[in-house]
Tab-separated table of C-alpha atoms and ligand atoms in Angstrom:
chain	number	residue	atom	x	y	z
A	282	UNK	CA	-1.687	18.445	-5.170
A	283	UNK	CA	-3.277	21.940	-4.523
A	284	UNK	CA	-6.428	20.696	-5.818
A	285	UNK	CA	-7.215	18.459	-3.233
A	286	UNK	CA	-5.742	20.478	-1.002
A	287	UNK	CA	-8.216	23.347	-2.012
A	288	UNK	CA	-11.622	20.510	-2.239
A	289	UNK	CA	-10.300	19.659	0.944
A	290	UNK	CA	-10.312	23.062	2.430
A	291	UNK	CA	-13.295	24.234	0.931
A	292	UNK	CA	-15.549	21.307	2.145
A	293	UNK	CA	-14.191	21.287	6.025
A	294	UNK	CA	-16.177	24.449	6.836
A	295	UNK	CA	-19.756	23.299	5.525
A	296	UNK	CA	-19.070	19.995	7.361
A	297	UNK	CA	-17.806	21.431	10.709
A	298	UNK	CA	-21.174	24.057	10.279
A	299	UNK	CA	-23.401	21.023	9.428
A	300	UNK	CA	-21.689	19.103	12.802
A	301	UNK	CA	-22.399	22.317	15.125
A	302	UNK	CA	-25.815	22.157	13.786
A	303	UNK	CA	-26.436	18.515	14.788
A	304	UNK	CA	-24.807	18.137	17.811
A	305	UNK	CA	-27.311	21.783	18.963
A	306	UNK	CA	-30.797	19.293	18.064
A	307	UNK	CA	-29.262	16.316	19.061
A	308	UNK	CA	-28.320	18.194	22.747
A	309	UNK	CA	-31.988	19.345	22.931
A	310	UNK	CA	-34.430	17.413	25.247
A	311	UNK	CA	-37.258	18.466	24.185
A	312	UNK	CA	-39.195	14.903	23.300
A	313	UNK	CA	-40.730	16.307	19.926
A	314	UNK	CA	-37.001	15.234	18.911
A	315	UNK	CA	-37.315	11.505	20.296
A	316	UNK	CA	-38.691	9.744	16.926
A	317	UNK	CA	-35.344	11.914	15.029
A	318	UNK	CA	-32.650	11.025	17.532
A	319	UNK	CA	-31.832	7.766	16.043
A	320	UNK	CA	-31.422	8.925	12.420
A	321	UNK	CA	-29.867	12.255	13.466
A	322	UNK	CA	-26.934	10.281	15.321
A	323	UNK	CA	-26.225	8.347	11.750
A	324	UNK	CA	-26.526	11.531	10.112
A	325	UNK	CA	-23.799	12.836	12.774
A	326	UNK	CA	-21.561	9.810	12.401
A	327	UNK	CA	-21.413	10.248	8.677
A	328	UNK	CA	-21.160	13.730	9.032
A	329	UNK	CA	-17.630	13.018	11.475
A	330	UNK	CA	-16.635	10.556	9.160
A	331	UNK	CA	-16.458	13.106	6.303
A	332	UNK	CA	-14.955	15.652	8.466
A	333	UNK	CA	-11.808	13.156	9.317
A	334	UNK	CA	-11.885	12.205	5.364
A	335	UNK	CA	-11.212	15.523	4.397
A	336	UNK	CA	-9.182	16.441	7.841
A	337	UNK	CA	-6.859	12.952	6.903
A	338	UNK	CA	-6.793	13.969	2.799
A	339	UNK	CA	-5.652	17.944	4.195
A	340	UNK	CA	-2.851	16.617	6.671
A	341	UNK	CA	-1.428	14.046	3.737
A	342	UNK	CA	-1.630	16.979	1.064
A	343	UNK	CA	0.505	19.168	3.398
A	344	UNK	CA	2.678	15.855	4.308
A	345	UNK	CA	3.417	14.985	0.202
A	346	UNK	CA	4.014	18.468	-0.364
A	347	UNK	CA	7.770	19.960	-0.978
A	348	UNK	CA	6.985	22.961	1.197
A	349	UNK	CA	9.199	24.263	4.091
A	350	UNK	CA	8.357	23.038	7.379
A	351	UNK	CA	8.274	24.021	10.771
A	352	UNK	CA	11.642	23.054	12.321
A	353	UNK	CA	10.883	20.224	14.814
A	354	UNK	CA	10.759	20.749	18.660
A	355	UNK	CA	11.073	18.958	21.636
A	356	UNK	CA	8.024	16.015	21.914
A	357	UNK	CA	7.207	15.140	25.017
A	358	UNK	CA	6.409	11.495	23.498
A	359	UNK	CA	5.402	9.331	26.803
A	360	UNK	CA	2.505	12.142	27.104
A	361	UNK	CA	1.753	11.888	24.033
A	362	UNK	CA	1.329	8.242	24.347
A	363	UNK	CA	-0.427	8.604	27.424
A	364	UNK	CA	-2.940	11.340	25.842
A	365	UNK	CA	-3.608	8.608	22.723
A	366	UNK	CA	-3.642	5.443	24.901
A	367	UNK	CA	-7.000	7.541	26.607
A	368	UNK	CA	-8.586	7.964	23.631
A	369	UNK	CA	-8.037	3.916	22.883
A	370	UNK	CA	-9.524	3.374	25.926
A	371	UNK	CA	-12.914	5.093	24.840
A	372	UNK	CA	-12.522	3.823	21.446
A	373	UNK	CA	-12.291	-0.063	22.370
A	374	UNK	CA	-15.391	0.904	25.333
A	375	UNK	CA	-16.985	-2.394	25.806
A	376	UNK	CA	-14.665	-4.236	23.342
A	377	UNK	CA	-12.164	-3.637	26.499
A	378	UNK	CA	-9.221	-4.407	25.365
A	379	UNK	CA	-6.659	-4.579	27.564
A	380	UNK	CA	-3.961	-2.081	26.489
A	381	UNK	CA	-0.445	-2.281	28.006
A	382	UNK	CA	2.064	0.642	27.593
A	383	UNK	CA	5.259	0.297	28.476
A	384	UNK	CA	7.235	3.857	27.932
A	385	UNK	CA	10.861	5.064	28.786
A	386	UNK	CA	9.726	7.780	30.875
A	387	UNK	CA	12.740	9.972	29.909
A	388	UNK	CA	12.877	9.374	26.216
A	389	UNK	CA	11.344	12.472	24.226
A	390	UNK	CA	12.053	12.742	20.463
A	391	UNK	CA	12.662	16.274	18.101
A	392	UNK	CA	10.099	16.213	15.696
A	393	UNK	CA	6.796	18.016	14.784
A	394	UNK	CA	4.023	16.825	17.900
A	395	UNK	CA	0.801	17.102	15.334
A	396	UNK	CA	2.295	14.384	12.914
A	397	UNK	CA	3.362	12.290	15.464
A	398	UNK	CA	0.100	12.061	17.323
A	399	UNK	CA	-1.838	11.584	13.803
A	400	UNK	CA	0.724	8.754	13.232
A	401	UNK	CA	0.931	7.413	16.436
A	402	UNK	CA	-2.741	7.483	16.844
A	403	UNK	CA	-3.533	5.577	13.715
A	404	UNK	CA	-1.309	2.701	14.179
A	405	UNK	CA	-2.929	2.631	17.993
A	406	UNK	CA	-6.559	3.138	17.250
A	407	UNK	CA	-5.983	0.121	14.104
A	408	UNK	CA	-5.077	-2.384	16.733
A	409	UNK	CA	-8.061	-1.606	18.505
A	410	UNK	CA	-10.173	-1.356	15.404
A	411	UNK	CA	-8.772	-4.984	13.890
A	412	UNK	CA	-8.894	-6.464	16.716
A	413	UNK	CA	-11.454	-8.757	18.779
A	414	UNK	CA	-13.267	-7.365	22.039
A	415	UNK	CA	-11.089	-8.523	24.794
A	416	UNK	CA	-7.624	-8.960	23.454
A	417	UNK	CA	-4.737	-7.932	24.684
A	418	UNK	CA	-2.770	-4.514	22.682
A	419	UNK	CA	0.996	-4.070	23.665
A	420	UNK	CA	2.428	-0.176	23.048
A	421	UNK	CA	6.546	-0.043	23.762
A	422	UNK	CA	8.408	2.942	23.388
A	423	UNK	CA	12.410	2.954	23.936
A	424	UNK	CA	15.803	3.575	22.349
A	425	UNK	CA	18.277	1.119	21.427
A	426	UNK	CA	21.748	1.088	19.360
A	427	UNK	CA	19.707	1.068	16.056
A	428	UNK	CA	17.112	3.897	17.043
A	429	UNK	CA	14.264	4.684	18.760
A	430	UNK	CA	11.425	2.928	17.988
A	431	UNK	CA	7.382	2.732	18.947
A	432	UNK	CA	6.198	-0.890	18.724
A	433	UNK	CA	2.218	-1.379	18.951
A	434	UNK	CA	1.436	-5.120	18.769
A	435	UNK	CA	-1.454	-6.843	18.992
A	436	UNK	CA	-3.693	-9.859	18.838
A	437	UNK	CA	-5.962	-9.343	16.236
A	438	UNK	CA	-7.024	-11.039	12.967
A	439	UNK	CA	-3.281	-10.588	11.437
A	440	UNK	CA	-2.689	-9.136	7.384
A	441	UNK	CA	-2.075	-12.205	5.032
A	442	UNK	CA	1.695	-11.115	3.597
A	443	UNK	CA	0.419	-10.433	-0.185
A	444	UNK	CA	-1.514	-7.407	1.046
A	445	UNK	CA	1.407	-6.080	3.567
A	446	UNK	CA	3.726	-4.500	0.665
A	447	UNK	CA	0.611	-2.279	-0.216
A	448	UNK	CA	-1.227	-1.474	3.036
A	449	UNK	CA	0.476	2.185	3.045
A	450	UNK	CA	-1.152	3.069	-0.193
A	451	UNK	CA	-4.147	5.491	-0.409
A	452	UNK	CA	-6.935	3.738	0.305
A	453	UNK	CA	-5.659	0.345	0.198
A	454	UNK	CA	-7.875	-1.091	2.217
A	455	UNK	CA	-8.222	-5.364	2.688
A	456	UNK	CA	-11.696	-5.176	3.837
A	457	UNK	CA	-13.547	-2.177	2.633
A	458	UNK	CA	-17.056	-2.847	4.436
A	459	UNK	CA	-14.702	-3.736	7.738
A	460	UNK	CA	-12.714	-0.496	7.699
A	461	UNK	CA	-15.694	1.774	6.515
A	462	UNK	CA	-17.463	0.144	9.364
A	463	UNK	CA	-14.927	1.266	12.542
A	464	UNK	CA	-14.378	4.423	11.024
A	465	UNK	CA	-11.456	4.544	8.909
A	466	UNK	CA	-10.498	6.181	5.710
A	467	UNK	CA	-8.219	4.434	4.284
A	468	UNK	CA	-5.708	7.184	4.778
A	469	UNK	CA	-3.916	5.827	8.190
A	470	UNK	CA	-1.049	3.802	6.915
A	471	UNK	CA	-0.239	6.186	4.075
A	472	UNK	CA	-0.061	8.926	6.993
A	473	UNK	CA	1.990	7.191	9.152
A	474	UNK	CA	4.389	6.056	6.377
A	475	UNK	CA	4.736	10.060	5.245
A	476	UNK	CA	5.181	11.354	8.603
A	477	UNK	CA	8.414	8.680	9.350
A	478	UNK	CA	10.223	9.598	6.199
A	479	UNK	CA	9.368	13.188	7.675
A	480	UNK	CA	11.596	12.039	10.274
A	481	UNK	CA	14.094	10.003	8.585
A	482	UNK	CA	12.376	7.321	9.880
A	483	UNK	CA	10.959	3.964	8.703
A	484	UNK	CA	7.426	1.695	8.944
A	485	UNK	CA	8.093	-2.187	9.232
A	486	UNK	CA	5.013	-4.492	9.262
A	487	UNK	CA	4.690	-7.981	10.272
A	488	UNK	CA	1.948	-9.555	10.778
A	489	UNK	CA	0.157	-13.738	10.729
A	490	UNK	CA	-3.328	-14.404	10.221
A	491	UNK	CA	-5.118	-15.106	13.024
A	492	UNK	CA	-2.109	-14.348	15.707
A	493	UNK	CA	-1.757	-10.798	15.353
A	494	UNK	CA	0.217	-8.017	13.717
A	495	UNK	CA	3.575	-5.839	15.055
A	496	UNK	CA	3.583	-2.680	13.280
A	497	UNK	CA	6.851	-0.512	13.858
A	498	UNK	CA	8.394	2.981	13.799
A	499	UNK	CA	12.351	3.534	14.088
A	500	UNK	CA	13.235	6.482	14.699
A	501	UNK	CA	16.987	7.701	13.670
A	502	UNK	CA	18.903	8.049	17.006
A	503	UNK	CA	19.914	11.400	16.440
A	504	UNK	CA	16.306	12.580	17.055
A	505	UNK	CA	16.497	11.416	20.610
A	506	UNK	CA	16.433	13.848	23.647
A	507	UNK	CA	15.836	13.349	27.162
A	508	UNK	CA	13.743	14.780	29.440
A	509	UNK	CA	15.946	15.905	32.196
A	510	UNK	CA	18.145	17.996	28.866
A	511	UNK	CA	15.213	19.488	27.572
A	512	UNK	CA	14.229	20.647	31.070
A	513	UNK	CA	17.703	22.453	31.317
A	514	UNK	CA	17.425	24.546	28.110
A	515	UNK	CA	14.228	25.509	28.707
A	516	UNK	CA	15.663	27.009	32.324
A	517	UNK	CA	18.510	28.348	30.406
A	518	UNK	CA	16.244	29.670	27.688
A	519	UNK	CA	14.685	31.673	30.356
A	520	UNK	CA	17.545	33.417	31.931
B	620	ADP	P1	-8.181	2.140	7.428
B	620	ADP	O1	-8.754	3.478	7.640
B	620	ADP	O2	-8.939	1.320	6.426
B	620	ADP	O3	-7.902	1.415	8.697
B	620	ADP	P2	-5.309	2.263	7.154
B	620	ADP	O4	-4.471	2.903	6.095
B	620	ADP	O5	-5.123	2.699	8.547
B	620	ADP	O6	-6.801	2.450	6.680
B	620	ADP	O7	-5.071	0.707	7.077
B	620	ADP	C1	-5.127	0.031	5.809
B	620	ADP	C2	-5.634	-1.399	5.972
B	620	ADP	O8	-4.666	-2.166	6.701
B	620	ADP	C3	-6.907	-1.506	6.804
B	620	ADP	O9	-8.067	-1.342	6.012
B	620	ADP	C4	-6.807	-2.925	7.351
B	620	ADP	O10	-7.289	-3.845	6.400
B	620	ADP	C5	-5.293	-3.144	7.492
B	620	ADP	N1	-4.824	-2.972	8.897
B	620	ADP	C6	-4.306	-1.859	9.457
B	620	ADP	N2	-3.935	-2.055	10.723
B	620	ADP	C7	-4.237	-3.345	11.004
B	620	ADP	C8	-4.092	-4.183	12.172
B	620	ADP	N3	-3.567	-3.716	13.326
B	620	ADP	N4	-4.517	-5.480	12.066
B	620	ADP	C9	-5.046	-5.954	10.917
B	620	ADP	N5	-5.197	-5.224	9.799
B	620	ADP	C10	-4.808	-3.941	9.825
């Protein structure tokens, strides 16, 4: 609704000011600082936190809304993968998780790049975030008769199947503290969900306590491209 959308708007530049501010004291060295650092860096963290709130609550505003789009364009989608599979990395830091991607090389996907990396990234960055230091995380992406499809899997503390029907709500969240705690907004599921019926596409959970949780995005085939095609229209673009 355009009132959100406008609260949204209206509090990213304060926050992104306040953040420039902190980060230029928190980058000084000067030792009068020392006895500050600690409760600047919470103030920074909260600040970020705010900043993705409203960043999260902006993107799903412009996602729910009826408004033409940009037509989709070619996604380089193993990149993509690659580029978000990085920032796992640094997210999971001494957790060290060990993260296994296994990507058709060749398989890119039509589609708008910016919802697919917020989608792609939240379903990634949960499995790190729900899941204990030092278990394993398993990212596929490849095409089959039914679609194409990007499987993240991993071996975390698992969704008991009551709460699975509602996890893509706004801020349905089954641990509040827990999610608060790593950083999320409640936002990620209900992003991800919005962005695949974007693409015709489709979210499928399952999940057991204690094993681990598969969470799933098919693709409708018709969005596939490959590499080596999109190569040749660019070239022929050119000429
Ligand atoms: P949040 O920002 O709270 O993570 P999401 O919409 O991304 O919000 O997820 C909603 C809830 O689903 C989370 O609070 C968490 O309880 C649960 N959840 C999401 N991903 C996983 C996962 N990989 N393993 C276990 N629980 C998960």
């Amino acid at each position: 609704c355009d009132f959100v959308a406008n609260v949204s708007h209206e509090l990213r530049t304060p926050l992104t000011v306040i953040g420039g501010y902190l980060e230029t004291l928190l980058d000084s060295d000067s030792s009068a600082f020392d006895p500050w650092r600690q409760p600047l860096h919470r103030v920074q963290e909260q600040s970020r936190r705010m900043l993705h709130i409203v960043e999260d609550l902006l993107l799903l505003v412009r996602l729910e809304s009826r408004k033409e789009r940009p037509p989709f364009k070619p996604v380089n989608a193993p990149a993509l993968l690659a580029a978000i599979v990085d920032d796992a990395i640094a997210l999971s830091d001494e957790q060290a998780h060990p993260i296994s991607v296994i990507a058709d090389p060749d398989l890119w996907i039509a589609g708008s790049e910016k919802e697919l990396h917020s989608a792609f990234a939240n379903l990634v960055f949960n499995a790190v975030r729900y899941t204990p230091a030092g278990r394993r995380i398993e990212i596929r992406w490849f095409a089959d008769d039914s679609g194409i499809h990007l499987m993240v899997e991993d071996e975390g503390e698992g969704i008991a199947p009551h709460h699975i029907p509602r996890l893509t709500e706004r801020f349905y969240r089954i641990n509040r503290d827990r999610s608060r705690d790593s950083g999320g907004t409640g936002l990620g599921l209900s992003i991800v969900k919005h962005v695949l019926n974007h693409h015709g596409g489709q979210l499928r959970i399952s999940s057991q306590l204690g094993v681990g949780s598969l969470f799933t995005c098919d693709f409708p085939l018709d969005l596939r491209l490959e590499r080596a095609a999109v190569s040749a229209r660019n070239v022929t673009g050119l000429r």
